[in-house]
Amino acid sequence: MGQACSKVSAERIPSLMDEAENGKGELVLVSSMIDAAAAQVIASRLTLSSLVTLDLSDNMVEDTGAVAICEALGDNLSLKRLVLKGNQITDAGVEKMVNALLPNRHLRCLD
């Protein structure tokens, strides 16, 4: 499941996540102009999500959205790969992400 080079609104995220979960378990939203609102929607659904891969490369995700996603992964058992490269995450945001991910023992790749 991939969306590339077009804006994906926060309202579309739930249906895209459903489609990905019913497919290969991969949600690839590279260069989709994912913003803070969309990142929050993703985070709100991740706890119970069966996604295996979430690729949000080259978007507009900032510290608050990235940290919210990582906090949601504390109880997630399925996500193995999270890609957030090319976003607007600061060093302070990365530190908060790492702390939020400490309880997660299932994530294998964070890029």
Coordinates of N, CA and C in Angstrom, one line a residue:
M1 N 0.9 -1.2 0.0 CA 0.0 0.0 0.0 C 0.9 1.2 0.0
G2 N 0.8 2.0 -1.0 CA 1.7 3.2 -1.0 C 1.0 4.4 -1.6
Q3 N 1.3 5.5 -1.0 CA 0.8 6.8 -1.5 C 2.1 7.6 -1.7
A4 N 2.3 8.2 -2.8 CA 3.6 9.0 -2.9 C 3.3 10.3 -3.7
C5 N 3.9 11.3 -3.2 CA 3.9 12.6 -3.9 C 2.6 13.3 -4.0
S6 N 1.7 12.9 -3.1 CA 0.4 13.7 -3.1 C 0.0 13.8 -1.6
K7 N -0.7 14.9 -1.3 CA -1.1 15.2 0.1 C -2.1 14.1 0.5
V8 N -1.8 13.6 1.7 CA -2.7 12.7 2.3 C -3.2 13.4 3.6
S9 N -4.5 13.6 3.6 CA -5.1 14.3 4.7 C -5.3 13.4 5.9
A10 N -5.4 14.0 7.1 CA -5.7 13.3 8.3 C -6.9 12.5 8.2
E11 N -7.9 13.0 7.5 CA -9.2 12.2 7.4 C -9.1 10.9 6.6
R12 N -8.1 10.9 5.7 CA -7.9 9.6 4.9 C -7.1 8.6 5.6
I13 N -6.3 9.0 6.6 CA -5.4 8.0 7.3 C -6.1 6.8 7.8
P14 N -7.3 6.8 8.5 CA -7.9 5.6 9.0 C -8.2 4.6 7.9
S15 N -8.7 5.0 6.7 CA -9.0 4.1 5.7 C -7.8 3.5 5.0
L16 N -6.7 4.4 4.9 CA -5.4 3.9 4.4 C -4.8 2.8 5.3
M17 N -4.9 3.1 6.6 CA -4.4 2.1 7.6 C -5.2 0.8 7.5
D18 N -6.5 0.9 7.4 CA -7.3 -0.3 7.3 C -6.9 -1.1 6.0
E19 N -6.8 -0.4 4.9 CA -6.4 -1.1 3.7 C -5.0 -1.8 3.9
A20 N -4.1 -1.1 4.5 CA -2.7 -1.7 4.7 C -2.8 -2.9 5.6
E21 N -3.6 -2.8 6.7 CA -3.7 -3.9 7.6 C -4.3 -5.1 7.0
N22 N -5.2 -4.9 6.0 CA -5.9 -6.0 5.4 C -5.0 -6.5 4.2
G23 N -4.0 -5.9 3.9 CA -3.1 -6.3 2.8 C -1.8 -6.9 3.3
K24 N -0.7 -6.3 3.0 CA 0.6 -6.8 3.4 C 1.1 -6.3 4.7
G25 N 0.3 -5.4 5.3 CA 0.7 -4.8 6.6 C 1.7 -3.7 6.5
E26 N 1.8 -3.1 5.3 CA 2.8 -2.1 5.1 C 2.0 -0.8 4.7
L27 N 2.3 0.3 5.4 CA 1.7 1.6 5.0 C 2.9 2.5 4.7
V28 N 3.0 2.8 3.4 CA 4.1 3.6 2.9 C 3.5 4.9 2.4
L29 N 3.8 6.0 3.1 CA 3.3 7.3 2.8 C 4.5 8.3 2.6
V30 N 5.3 8.0 1.7 CA 6.5 8.8 1.4 C 6.1 10.0 0.6
S31 N 6.7 11.2 1.1 CA 6.4 12.4 0.4 C 4.9 12.7 0.2
S32 N 4.2 12.5 1.2 CA 2.7 12.6 1.2 C 2.2 13.8 2.0
M33 N 3.1 14.7 2.3 CA 2.8 15.9 3.1 C 2.1 15.6 4.4
I34 N 2.5 14.5 5.0 CA 1.9 14.1 6.4 C 2.4 15.2 7.3
D35 N 1.4 15.8 8.0 CA 1.6 16.9 8.9 C 1.3 16.4 10.4
A36 N 1.3 17.4 11.3 CA 1.1 17.1 12.7 C -0.3 16.4 12.9
A37 N -1.3 16.9 12.3 CA -2.6 16.3 12.5 C -2.7 14.9 12.0
A38 N -2.1 14.6 10.8 CA -2.1 13.2 10.3 C -1.3 12.3 11.2
A39 N -0.1 12.8 11.7 CA 0.7 12.0 12.6 C 0.0 11.7 13.9
Q40 N -0.8 12.6 14.4 CA -1.6 12.3 15.6 C -2.7 11.2 15.3
V41 N -3.3 11.3 14.1 CA -4.3 10.2 13.8 C -3.6 8.9 13.7
I42 N -2.4 8.8 13.1 CA -1.7 7.6 13.0 C -1.4 7.1 14.4
A43 N -0.9 7.9 15.2 CA -0.6 7.5 16.6 C -1.8 7.0 17.3
S44 N -2.9 7.6 17.1 CA -4.1 7.2 17.9 C -4.6 5.8 17.5
R45 N -4.2 5.3 16.3 CA -4.6 4.0 15.9 C -3.5 2.9 16.0
L46 N -2.3 3.3 16.3 CA -1.2 2.4 16.3 C -1.2 1.3 17.4
T47 N -1.8 1.7 18.6 CA -1.7 0.7 19.7 C -2.4 -0.6 19.3
L48 N -3.5 -0.5 18.6 CA -4.2 -1.8 18.2 C -3.9 -2.2 16.7
S49 N -3.0 -1.5 16.1 CA -2.8 -1.7 14.7 C -2.0 -3.0 14.5
S50 N -2.2 -3.7 13.3 CA -1.4 -4.8 12.9 C -0.4 -4.5 11.8
L51 N -0.1 -3.3 11.6 CA 0.9 -2.9 10.6 C 2.2 -3.5 11.0
V52 N 3.0 -3.9 10.0 CA 4.3 -4.4 10.2 C 5.3 -3.3 9.9
T53 N 5.0 -2.5 8.9 CA 5.9 -1.4 8.4 C 5.1 -0.1 8.3
L54 N 5.7 0.9 8.8 CA 5.1 2.3 8.6 C 6.2 3.2 8.1
D55 N 6.1 3.6 6.9 CA 7.1 4.5 6.3 C 6.5 5.9 6.0
L56 N 7.0 6.8 6.8 CA 6.6 8.2 6.7 C 7.8 9.1 6.2
S57 N 8.6 8.6 5.4 CA 9.8 9.3 4.9 C 9.4 10.6 4.2
D58 N 10.2 11.6 4.4 CA 10.1 12.8 3.6 C 8.8 13.5 3.7
N59 N 8.3 13.7 4.9 CA 7.1 14.4 5.1 C 7.3 15.6 6.0
M60 N 6.3 16.1 6.7 CA 6.4 17.3 7.6 C 6.1 16.9 9.0
V61 N 6.5 15.7 9.4 CA 6.3 15.2 10.8 C 7.3 15.9 11.6
E62 N 6.8 16.6 12.7 CA 7.7 17.3 13.6 C 7.8 16.5 14.9
D63 N 8.5 17.0 15.9 CA 8.7 16.3 17.2 C 7.4 15.8 17.8
T64 N 6.4 16.6 17.9 CA 5.2 16.1 18.6 C 4.6 14.9 17.9
G65 N 4.5 14.9 16.6 CA 3.9 13.8 15.9 C 4.8 12.6 16.0
A66 N 6.1 12.7 15.9 CA 7.0 11.6 16.0 C 7.0 11.0 17.4
V67 N 7.0 11.8 18.4 CA 6.9 11.3 19.8 C 5.6 10.6 20.0
A68 N 4.5 11.2 19.5 CA 3.2 10.5 19.7 C 3.1 9.2 19.1
I69 N 3.7 9.0 17.9 CA 3.8 7.7 17.2 C 4.6 6.8 18.0
C70 N 5.7 7.2 18.5 CA 6.6 6.3 19.3 C 5.9 5.9 20.7
E71 N 5.2 6.9 21.3 CA 4.5 6.5 22.5 C 3.4 5.5 22.3
A72 N 2.8 5.6 21.1 CA 1.7 4.6 20.8 C 2.3 3.2 20.6
L73 N 3.5 3.2 20.2 CA 4.1 1.9 20.0 C 4.5 1.1 21.3
G74 N 4.4 1.7 22.4 CA 4.7 1.1 23.7 C 4.0 -0.2 23.9
D75 N 2.7 -0.3 23.4 CA 1.9 -1.5 23.6 C 1.7 -2.3 22.2
N76 N 2.3 -1.8 21.2 CA 2.1 -2.4 19.9 C 3.0 -3.6 19.7
L77 N 2.4 -4.7 19.3 CA 3.2 -6.0 19.2 C 3.6 -6.3 17.7
S78 N 3.0 -5.6 16.7 CA 3.2 -6.0 15.4 C 4.2 -5.1 14.6
L79 N 4.3 -3.8 14.8 CA 5.2 -3.0 14.0 C 6.7 -3.4 14.2
K80 N 7.3 -3.7 13.1 CA 8.7 -4.1 13.1 C 9.6 -3.0 12.5
R81 N 9.1 -2.2 11.6 CA 9.9 -1.2 10.9 C 9.2 0.2 10.9
L82 N 9.8 1.2 11.4 CA 9.3 2.6 11.4 C 10.3 3.4 10.7
V83 N 9.9 4.1 9.7 CA 10.8 5.0 8.9 C 10.3 6.4 9.0
L84 N 11.1 7.3 9.6 CA 10.8 8.7 9.8 C 11.8 9.6 9.2
K85 N 12.7 9.1 8.4 CA 13.8 10.0 7.8 C 13.2 11.0 6.9
G86 N 13.9 12.2 6.9 CA 13.5 13.2 6.0 C 12.4 14.1 6.5
N87 N 12.1 14.0 7.8 CA 11.1 14.8 8.5 C 11.7 15.9 9.3
Q88 N 10.9 16.6 10.0 CA 11.4 17.8 10.7 C 11.5 17.5 12.2
I89 N 12.3 16.5 12.5 CA 12.5 16.0 13.9 C 13.8 16.5 14.4
T90 N 13.8 17.2 15.5 CA 15.0 17.8 16.1 C 15.7 16.7 17.0
D91 N 16.9 17.1 17.4 CA 17.6 16.2 18.3 C 16.9 15.9 19.6
A92 N 16.2 17.0 20.1 CA 15.4 16.8 21.3 C 14.2 15.9 21.1
G93 N 13.7 16.0 19.9 CA 12.6 15.0 19.5 C 13.0 13.6 19.4
V94 N 14.2 13.4 18.9 CA 14.8 12.1 18.8 C 15.0 11.5 20.2
E95 N 15.5 12.3 21.1 CA 15.7 11.8 22.5 C 14.4 11.4 23.1
K96 N 13.3 12.2 22.9 CA 12.0 11.8 23.4 C 11.5 10.5 22.8
M97 N 11.8 10.4 21.5 CA 11.3 9.2 20.8 C 12.0 7.9 21.3
V98 N 13.3 8.0 21.5 CA 14.0 6.9 22.1 C 13.5 6.5 23.5
N99 N 13.2 7.5 24.3 CA 12.7 7.2 25.6 C 11.3 6.6 25.5
A100 N 10.5 7.1 24.6 CA 9.1 6.5 24.4 C 9.2 5.1 23.9
L101 N 10.2 4.7 23.1 CA 10.3 3.4 22.6 C 10.9 2.4 23.5
L102 N 11.5 2.8 24.6 CA 12.1 1.8 25.5 C 11.3 0.6 25.9
P103 N 10.0 0.8 26.2 CA 9.1 -0.4 26.5 C 8.9 -1.3 25.3
N104 N 9.1 -0.9 24.1 CA 8.7 -1.7 23.0 C 9.9 -2.7 22.7
R105 N 9.5 -4.0 22.6 CA 10.5 -5.0 22.4 C 10.3 -5.6 21.0
H106 N 9.4 -5.1 20.2 CA 9.1 -5.7 18.9 C 9.6 -4.9 17.7
L107 N 9.8 -3.6 17.8 CA 10.3 -2.8 16.7 C 11.8 -3.2 16.5
R108 N 12.1 -3.5 15.2 CA 13.4 -4.0 14.9 C 14.2 -3.0 14.1
C109 N 13.5 -2.0 13.4 CA 14.2 -1.1 12.6 C 13.6 0.3 12.7
L110 N 14.4 1.3 13.1 CA 14.0 2.7 13.2 C 14.9 3.5 12.4
D111 N 14.4 4.1 11.3 CA 15.2 4.8 10.4 C 14.7 6.2 10.3

